[in-house]
XYZ file of C-alpha atoms in Angstrom:
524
model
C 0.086 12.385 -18.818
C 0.530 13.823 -22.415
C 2.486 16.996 -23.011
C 3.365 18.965 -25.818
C 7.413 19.168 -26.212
C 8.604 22.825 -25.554
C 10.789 24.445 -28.091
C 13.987 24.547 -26.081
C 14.593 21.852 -23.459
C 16.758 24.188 -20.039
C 19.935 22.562 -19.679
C 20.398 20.222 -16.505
C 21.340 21.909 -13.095
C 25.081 20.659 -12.735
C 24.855 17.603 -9.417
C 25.211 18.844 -6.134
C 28.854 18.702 -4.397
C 29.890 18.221 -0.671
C 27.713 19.284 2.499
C 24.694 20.237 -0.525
C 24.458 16.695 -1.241
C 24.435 15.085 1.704
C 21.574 17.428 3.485
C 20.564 17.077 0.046
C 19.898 13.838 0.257
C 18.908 13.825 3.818
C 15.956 16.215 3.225
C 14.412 13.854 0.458
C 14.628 10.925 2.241
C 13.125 12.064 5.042
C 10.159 13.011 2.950
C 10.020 10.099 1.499
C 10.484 8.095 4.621
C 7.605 10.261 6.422
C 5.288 9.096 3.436
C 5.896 5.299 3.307
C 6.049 5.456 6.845
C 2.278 6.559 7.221
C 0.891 3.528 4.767
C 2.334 1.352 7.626
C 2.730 2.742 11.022
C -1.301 2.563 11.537
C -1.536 -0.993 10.575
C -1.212 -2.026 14.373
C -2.457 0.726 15.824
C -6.128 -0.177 14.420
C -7.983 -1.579 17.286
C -6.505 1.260 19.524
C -7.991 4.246 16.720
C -11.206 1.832 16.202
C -11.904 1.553 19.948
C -11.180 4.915 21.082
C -13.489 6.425 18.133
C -16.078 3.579 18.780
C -15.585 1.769 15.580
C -15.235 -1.781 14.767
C -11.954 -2.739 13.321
C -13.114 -3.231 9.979
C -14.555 0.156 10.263
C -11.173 0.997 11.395
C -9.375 -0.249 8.366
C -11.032 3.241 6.440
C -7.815 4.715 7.733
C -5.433 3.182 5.423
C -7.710 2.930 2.554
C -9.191 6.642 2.485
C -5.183 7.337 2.739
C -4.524 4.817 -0.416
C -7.672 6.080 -2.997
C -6.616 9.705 -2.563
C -3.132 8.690 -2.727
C -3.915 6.909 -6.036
C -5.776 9.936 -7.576
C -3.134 12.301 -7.207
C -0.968 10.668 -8.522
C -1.642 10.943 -12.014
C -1.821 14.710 -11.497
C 2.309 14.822 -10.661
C 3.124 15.229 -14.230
C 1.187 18.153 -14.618
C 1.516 20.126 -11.393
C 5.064 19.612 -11.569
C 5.052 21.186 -15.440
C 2.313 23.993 -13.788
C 4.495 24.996 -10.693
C 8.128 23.705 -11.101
C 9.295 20.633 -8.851
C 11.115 22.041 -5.924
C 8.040 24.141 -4.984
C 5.546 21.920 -5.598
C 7.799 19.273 -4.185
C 8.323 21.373 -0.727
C 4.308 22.834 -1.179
C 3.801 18.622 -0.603
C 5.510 18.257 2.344
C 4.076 21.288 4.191
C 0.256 19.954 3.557
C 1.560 16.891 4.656
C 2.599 18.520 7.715
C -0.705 20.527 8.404
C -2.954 17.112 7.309
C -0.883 15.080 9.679
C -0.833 17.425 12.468
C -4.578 17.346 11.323
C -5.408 13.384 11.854
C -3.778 13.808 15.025
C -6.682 16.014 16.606
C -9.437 13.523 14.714
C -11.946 12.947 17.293
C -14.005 10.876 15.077
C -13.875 8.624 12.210
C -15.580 10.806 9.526
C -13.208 13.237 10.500
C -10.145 11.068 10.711
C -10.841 9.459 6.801
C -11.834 13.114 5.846
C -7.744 14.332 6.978
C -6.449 10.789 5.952
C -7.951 11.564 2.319
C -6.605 15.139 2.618
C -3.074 13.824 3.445
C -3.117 11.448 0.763
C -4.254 13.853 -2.028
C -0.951 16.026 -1.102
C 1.524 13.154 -0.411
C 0.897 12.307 -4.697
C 3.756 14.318 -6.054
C 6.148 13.317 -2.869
C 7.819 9.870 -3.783
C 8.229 10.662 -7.911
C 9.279 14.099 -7.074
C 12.047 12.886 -4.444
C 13.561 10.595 -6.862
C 13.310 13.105 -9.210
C 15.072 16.088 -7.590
C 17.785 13.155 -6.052
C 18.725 11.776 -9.643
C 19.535 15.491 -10.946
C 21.245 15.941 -7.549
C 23.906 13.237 -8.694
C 26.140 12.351 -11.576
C 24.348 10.454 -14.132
C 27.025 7.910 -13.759
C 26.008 7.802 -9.573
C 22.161 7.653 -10.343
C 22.900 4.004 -8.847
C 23.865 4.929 -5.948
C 21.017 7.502 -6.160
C 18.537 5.198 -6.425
C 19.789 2.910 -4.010
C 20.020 5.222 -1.153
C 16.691 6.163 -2.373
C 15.203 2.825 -2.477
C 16.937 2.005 1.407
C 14.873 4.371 2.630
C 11.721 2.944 1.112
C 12.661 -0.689 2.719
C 13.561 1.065 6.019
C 9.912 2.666 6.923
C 7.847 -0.538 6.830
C 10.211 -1.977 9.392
C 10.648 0.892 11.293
C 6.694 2.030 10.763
C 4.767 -1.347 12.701
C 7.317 -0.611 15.518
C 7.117 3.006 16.111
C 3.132 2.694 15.459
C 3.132 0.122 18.210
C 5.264 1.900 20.524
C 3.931 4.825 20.275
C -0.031 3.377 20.349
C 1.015 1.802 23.746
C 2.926 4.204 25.673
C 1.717 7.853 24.678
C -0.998 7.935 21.770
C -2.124 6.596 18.762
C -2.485 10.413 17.142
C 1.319 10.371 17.987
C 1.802 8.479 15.121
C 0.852 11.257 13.000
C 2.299 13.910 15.328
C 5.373 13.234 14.793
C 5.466 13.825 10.967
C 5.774 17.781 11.777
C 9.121 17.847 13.433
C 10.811 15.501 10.429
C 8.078 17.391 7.502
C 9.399 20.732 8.710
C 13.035 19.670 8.271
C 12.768 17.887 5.319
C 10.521 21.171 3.517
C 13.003 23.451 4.955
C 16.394 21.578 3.595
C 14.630 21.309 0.568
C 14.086 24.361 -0.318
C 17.269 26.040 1.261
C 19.292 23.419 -1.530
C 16.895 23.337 -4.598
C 14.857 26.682 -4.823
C 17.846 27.734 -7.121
C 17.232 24.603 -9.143
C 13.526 24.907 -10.377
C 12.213 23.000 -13.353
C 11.236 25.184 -16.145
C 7.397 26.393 -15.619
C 4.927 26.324 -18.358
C 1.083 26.560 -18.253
C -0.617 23.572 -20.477
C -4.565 22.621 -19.893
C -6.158 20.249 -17.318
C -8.363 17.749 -18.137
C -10.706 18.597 -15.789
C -13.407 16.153 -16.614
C -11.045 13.173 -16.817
C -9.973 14.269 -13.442
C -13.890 14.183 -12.050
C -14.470 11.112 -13.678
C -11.344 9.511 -11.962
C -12.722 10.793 -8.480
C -16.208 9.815 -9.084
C -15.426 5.989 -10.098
C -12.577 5.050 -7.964
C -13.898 6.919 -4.722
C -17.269 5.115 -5.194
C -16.128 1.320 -5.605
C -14.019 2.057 -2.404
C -16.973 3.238 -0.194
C -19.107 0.325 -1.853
C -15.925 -1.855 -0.707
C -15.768 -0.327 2.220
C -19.259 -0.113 3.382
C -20.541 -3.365 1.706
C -20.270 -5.396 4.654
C -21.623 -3.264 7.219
C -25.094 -2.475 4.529
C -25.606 -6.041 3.648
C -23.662 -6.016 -0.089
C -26.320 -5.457 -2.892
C -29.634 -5.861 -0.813
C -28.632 -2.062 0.194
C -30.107 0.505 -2.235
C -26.936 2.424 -1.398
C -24.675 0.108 -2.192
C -26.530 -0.692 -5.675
C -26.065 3.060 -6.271
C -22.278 3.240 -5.458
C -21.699 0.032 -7.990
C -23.748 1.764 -10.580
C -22.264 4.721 -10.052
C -18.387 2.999 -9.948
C -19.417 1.246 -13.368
C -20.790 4.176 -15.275
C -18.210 6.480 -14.280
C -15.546 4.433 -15.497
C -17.094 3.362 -18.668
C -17.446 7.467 -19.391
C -13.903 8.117 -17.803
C -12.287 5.542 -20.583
C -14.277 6.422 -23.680
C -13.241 10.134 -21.891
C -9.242 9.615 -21.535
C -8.718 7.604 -25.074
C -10.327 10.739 -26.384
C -9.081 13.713 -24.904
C -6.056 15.647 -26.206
C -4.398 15.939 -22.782
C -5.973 13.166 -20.876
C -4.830 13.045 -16.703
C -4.310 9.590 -17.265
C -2.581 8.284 -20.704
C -4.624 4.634 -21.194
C -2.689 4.178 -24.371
C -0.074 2.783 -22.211
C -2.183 -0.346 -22.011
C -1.886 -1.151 -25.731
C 1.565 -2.041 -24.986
C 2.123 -5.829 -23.724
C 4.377 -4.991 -21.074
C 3.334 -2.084 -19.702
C -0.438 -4.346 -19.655
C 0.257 -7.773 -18.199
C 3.608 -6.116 -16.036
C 1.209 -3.181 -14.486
C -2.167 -5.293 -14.093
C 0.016 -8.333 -12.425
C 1.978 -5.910 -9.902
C -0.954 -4.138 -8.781
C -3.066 -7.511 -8.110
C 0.035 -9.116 -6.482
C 0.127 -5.503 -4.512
C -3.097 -5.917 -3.097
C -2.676 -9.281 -2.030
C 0.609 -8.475 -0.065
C -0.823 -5.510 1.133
C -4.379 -6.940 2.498
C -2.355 -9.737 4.637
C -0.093 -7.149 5.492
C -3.107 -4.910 7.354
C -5.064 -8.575 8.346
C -1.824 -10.016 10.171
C -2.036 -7.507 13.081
C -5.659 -7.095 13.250
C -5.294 -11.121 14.080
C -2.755 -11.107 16.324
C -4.016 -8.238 18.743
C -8.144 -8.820 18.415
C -7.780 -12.506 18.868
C -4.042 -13.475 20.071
C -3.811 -10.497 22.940
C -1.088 -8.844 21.044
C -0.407 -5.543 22.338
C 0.460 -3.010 19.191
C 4.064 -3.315 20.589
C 4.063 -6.841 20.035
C 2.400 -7.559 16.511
C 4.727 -4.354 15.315
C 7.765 -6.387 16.528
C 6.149 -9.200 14.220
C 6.008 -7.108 11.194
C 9.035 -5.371 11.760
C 11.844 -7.754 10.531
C 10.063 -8.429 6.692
C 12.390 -5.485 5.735
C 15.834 -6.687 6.720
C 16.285 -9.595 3.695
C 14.810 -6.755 1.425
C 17.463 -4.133 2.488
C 20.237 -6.522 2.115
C 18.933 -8.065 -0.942
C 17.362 -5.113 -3.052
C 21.330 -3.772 -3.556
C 21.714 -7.175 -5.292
C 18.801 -7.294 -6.951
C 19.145 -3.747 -8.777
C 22.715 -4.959 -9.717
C 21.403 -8.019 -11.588
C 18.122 -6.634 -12.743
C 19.868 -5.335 -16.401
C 21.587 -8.650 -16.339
C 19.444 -11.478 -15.664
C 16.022 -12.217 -17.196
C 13.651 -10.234 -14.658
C 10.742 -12.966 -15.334
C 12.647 -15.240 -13.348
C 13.244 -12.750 -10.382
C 9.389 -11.907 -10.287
C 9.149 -15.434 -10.513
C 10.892 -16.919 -7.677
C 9.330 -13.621 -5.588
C 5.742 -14.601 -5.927
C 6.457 -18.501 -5.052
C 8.402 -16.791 -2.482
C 5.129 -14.873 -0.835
C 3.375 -18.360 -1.558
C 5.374 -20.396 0.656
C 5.034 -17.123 3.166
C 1.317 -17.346 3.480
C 1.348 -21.183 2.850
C 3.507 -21.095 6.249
C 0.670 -18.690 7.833
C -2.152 -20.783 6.573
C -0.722 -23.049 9.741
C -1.208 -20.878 12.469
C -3.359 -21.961 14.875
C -4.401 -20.484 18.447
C -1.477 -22.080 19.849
C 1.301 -20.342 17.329
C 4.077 -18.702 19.672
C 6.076 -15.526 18.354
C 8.812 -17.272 17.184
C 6.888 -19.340 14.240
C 5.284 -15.786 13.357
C 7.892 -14.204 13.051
C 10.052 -16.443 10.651
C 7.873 -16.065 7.548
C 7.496 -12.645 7.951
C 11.721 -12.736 7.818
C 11.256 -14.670 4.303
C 8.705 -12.661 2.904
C 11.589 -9.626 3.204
C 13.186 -11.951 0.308
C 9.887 -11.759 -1.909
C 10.070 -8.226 -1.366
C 13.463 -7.630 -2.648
C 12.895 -9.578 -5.733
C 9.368 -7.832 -6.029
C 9.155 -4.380 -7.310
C 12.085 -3.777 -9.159
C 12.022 -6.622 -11.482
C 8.194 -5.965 -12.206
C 8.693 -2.087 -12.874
C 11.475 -3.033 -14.804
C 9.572 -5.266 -16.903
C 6.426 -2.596 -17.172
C 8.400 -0.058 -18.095
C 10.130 -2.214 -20.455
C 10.349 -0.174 -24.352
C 9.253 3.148 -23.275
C 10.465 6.090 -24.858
C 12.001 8.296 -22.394
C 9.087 11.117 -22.604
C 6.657 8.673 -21.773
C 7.985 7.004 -18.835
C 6.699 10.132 -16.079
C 3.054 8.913 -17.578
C 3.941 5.134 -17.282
C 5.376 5.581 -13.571
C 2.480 7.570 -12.892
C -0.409 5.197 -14.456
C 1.370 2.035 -13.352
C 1.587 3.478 -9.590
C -2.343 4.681 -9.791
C -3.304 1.278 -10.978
C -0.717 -0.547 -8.287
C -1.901 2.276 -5.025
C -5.870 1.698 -5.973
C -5.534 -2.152 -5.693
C -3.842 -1.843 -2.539
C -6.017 -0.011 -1.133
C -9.065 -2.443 -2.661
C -6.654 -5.692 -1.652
C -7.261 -4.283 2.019
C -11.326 -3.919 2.205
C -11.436 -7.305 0.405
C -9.518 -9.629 2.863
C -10.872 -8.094 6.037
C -14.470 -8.354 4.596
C -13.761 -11.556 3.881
C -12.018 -12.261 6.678
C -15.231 -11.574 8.546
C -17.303 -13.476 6.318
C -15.331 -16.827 6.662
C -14.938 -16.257 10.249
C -19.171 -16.018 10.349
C -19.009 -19.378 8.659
C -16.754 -20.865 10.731
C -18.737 -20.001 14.210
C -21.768 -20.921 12.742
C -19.745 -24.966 12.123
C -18.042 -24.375 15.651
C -21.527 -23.331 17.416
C -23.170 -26.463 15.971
C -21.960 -28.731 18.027
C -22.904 -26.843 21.065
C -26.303 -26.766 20.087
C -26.108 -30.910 19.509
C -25.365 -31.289 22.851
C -21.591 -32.359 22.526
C -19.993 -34.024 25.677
C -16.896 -31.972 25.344
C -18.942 -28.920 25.370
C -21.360 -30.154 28.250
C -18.197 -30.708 30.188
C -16.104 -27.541 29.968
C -19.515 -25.236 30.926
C -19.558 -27.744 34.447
C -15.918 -27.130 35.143
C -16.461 -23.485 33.982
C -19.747 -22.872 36.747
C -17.328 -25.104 39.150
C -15.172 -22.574 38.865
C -17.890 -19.854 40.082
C -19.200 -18.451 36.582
C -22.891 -17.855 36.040
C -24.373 -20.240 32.871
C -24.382 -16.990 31.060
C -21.287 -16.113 32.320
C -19.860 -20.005 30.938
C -21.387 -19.350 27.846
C -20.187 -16.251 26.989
C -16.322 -17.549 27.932
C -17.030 -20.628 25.429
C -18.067 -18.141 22.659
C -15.080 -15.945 23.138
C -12.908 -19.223 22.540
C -15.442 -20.668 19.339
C -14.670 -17.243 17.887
C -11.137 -16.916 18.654
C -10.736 -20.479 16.977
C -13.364 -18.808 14.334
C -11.584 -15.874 12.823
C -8.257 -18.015 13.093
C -9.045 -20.430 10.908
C -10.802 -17.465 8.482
C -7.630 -16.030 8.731
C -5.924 -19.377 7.512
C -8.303 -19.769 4.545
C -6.963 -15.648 3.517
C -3.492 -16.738 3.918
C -4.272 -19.757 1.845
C -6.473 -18.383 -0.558
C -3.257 -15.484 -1.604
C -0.722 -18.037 -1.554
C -2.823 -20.125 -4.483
C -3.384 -16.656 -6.410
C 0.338 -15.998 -5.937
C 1.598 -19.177 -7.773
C -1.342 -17.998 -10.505
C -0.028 -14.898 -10.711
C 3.186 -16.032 -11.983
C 1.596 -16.917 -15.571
C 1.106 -12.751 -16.086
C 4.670 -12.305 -15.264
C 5.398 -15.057 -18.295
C 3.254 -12.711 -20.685
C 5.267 -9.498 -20.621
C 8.443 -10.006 -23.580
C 12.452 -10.166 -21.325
C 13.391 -6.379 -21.754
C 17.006 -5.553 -23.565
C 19.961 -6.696 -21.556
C 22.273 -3.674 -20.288
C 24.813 -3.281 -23.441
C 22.686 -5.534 -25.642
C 23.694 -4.848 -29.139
C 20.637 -2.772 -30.798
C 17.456 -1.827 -29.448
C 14.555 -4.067 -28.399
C 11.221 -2.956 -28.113
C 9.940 -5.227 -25.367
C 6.907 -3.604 -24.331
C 5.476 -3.536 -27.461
C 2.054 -4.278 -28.762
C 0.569 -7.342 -29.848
């Protein structure tokens, strides 16, 4: 968001030495570790949260996006909290409402009440991640903030392959609110180290106005196309009055909100960003790629424990691994990033997650855990040649006191399709799978010899007709939502290889050393 300079710019706290940086570093990474952690460990514990509350999965699925939206909204607001309240206390104020919202989910004992603390938690986790990497670069030499970043960006790559294996672990053999539970033991330390280290090295504090109505706007619009999204299904799409109210609703807020933000003085969101080539086709092409990975990344586990008898153990132990090529490759990666042409890296990442879900689009009923598991070992590779090239190249020609906004707006934009990317594959997961029974079922209903055949050995084997019937239905939608699966993994893998013509839009940004400036995010 827009600022207005301050007369005198505080000289920079002097980097931390010895025992101070290492606990240090410790406390933010664990923050940040609890946070990424959460938008993954309840992927596979879905059916367990959906059955105890009495939800269908889908239904389920509210937990990670009510998480996501209110994720997304705050996180234009860092910029200005941060300039209201000084980053080490709103920083370790984040944390500690994490803690309480957490500990909150945990005693949920129903779904309106699990999406109301999942919103809450998101809202407060905003300022965590830009804050960390904030307080962690001025903890370090400049000429360290490598090794700053890197440490930093381990710990991002860590949680998703740690988070579908503790989720499943802990959904099998205690609880599923375990896996919020046990964000107050690590949010206490990390709040505590925090502010025992930095509460001597606050940001300078001034007081600057709030666009409150840009805020509203923001909440109004992007909270009401993710109910419609998330609801759609369940009211029958647009022949729901409610639904026709949410998209009206979604449509006029955000016409108001833009004519609103390109207007306002100090607008929560600076739009302006968008005139600029990069920062358009880089942001708009990561955040649509985002919420493709991330919708197969929910869908894959719903799959493999509602219709593969998965336990949550087992489909985290299938996520788990996509973060070991990343860890060992994102080091490389953010070496060669000033170096190389970043368009190729985004490149070769997105025919990367093609050949990933191309793989997927095979599985059948049949699939053991072995042919699972080895794209989801590749697609760590996509990952590492993902986000860093693609910031890079958004963020591409900023001037320095502009890049908070851009980081801010480009991670809105990227958080919001994520959480969009989810309700859209499982509704249309459901949708294809509906088709799919209805071609499977037809042949029953024709009187197929096959069919006739299986319910006599079935009534041989001592079921009732309705008892045969049912078993056969079970299998015609097992075979059903498998091959609506397929057509998902399919579907992304095609819009992958599309996306890579966006990533050819946005101008190379300045090689490291390049002799003279070059504005590559410019305008047209």
């Amino acid at each position: 968001m827009s600022s207005s300079p301050s007369a005198a710019t505080p000289a920079a706290p002097a980097p931390l030495h010895g025992s101070a940086l290492v606990l240090g570093t410790l406390a933010l990474s664990l923050a940040t570790f609890m946070n990424v952690l959460d938008t993954s460990i309840a992927n596979v514990s879905l059916p367990a949260i959906s059955g105890d509350l009495g939800v269908s999965p889908v239904q389920g699925t509210w937990v990670i996006t009510s998480f996501g939206v209110a994720n997304a909204i705050s996180v234009p607001l860092t910029g200005w909290l941060t300039q209201r309240f000084g980053a080490v206390r709103l920083f370790t104020t984040s944390v500690l409402l994490f803690v309480i919202a957490s500990w909150l989910c945990g005693f949920a004992h129903s779904l309106e009440m699990l999406v109301a603390c999942r919103v809450l938690q998101g809202l407060v986790a905003g300022p965590m991640i830009p804050l960390s990497q904030t307080l962690l670069l001025a903890s370090y030499p400049r000429e360290k903030a490598g090794t700053a970043l890197a440490l930093w960006g381990v710990t991002t790559l860590v949680a998703p392959v740690v988070g579908p294996l503790l989720g499943g672990w802990i959904t099998d053999n205690v609880s599923w609110p375990w896996i919020f539970y046990i964000n107050v033991p690590v949010g206490l330390l990390a709040a505590g180290l925090t502010w025992s280290i930095y509460r001597e090295r606050e940001t300078a504090v001034k007081k600057l106005p709030i666009d409150g109505v840009g805020l509203a706007l923001l909440v109004i619009w992007v909270g009401a196309l993710q109910i419609m999204l998330d609801k759609g299904k369940e009211l029958d799409w647009f022949a729901s009055g409610e639904i026709q109210i949410l998209a009206l609703t979604a449509v006029v807020g955000f016409a108001f909100f833009l004519v609103w933000e390109l207007t306002d003085e100090h607008p929560v969101v600076d739009l302006r960003l968008f005139a600029r080539r990069n920062f358009l086709f880089g942001a708009a092409t990561l955040s649509v790629a985002y919420g493709l990975f991330f919708g197969n990344v929910v869908l894959l586990p719903l799959w493999l424990q509602q219709w593969m008898a998965y336990t949550a153990t087992d489909a985290g132990m299938a996520l788990a691994p996509v973060g070991l090529l990343a860890i060992l490759l994102s080091p490389v990666v953010g070496r060669q990033v000033g170096v190389r042409d970043s368009r190729w890296m985004a490149t070769f990442a997105f025919v990367m997650f093609a050949v990933v879900l191309s793989m997927r689009a095979n599985f059948t009923t049949q699939t053991d855990f072995a042919t699972i598991i080895i794209p989801t070992l590749l697609q760590g590779a996509a990952l590492a040649f993902f986000f860093i090239p693609l910031t890079t190249l958004t963020l591409a020609g900023i001037t320095p006191d502009r890049i908070a906004a851009a980081a801010g707006l480009s991670n809105f934009v990227r958080i919001t399709a994520g959480a969009m990317g989810t309700s859209i594959s499982t509704t249309l997961w459901e949708h294809r799978a509906a088709l799919h029974h209805q071609h499977l079922a037809e042949r029953l209903a024709q009187g197929d010899l096959v069919a006739g055949e299986s319910i006599s050995r079935l009534q041989a084997l001592g079921m009732a007709p309705q008892q045969a019937l049912a078993y056969i239905n079970r299998l015609i939608d097992q075979q059903a939502f498998t091959r609506a699966a397929d057509d998902i993994f399919l579907a992304s893998a095609g819009a992958f290889l599309l996306l890579i013509g966006g990533v050819w839009l946005t101008k190379r940004p300045p090689r490291l050393g390049a002799a003279g400036p070059v504005d590559a995010g410019g305008a047209h």
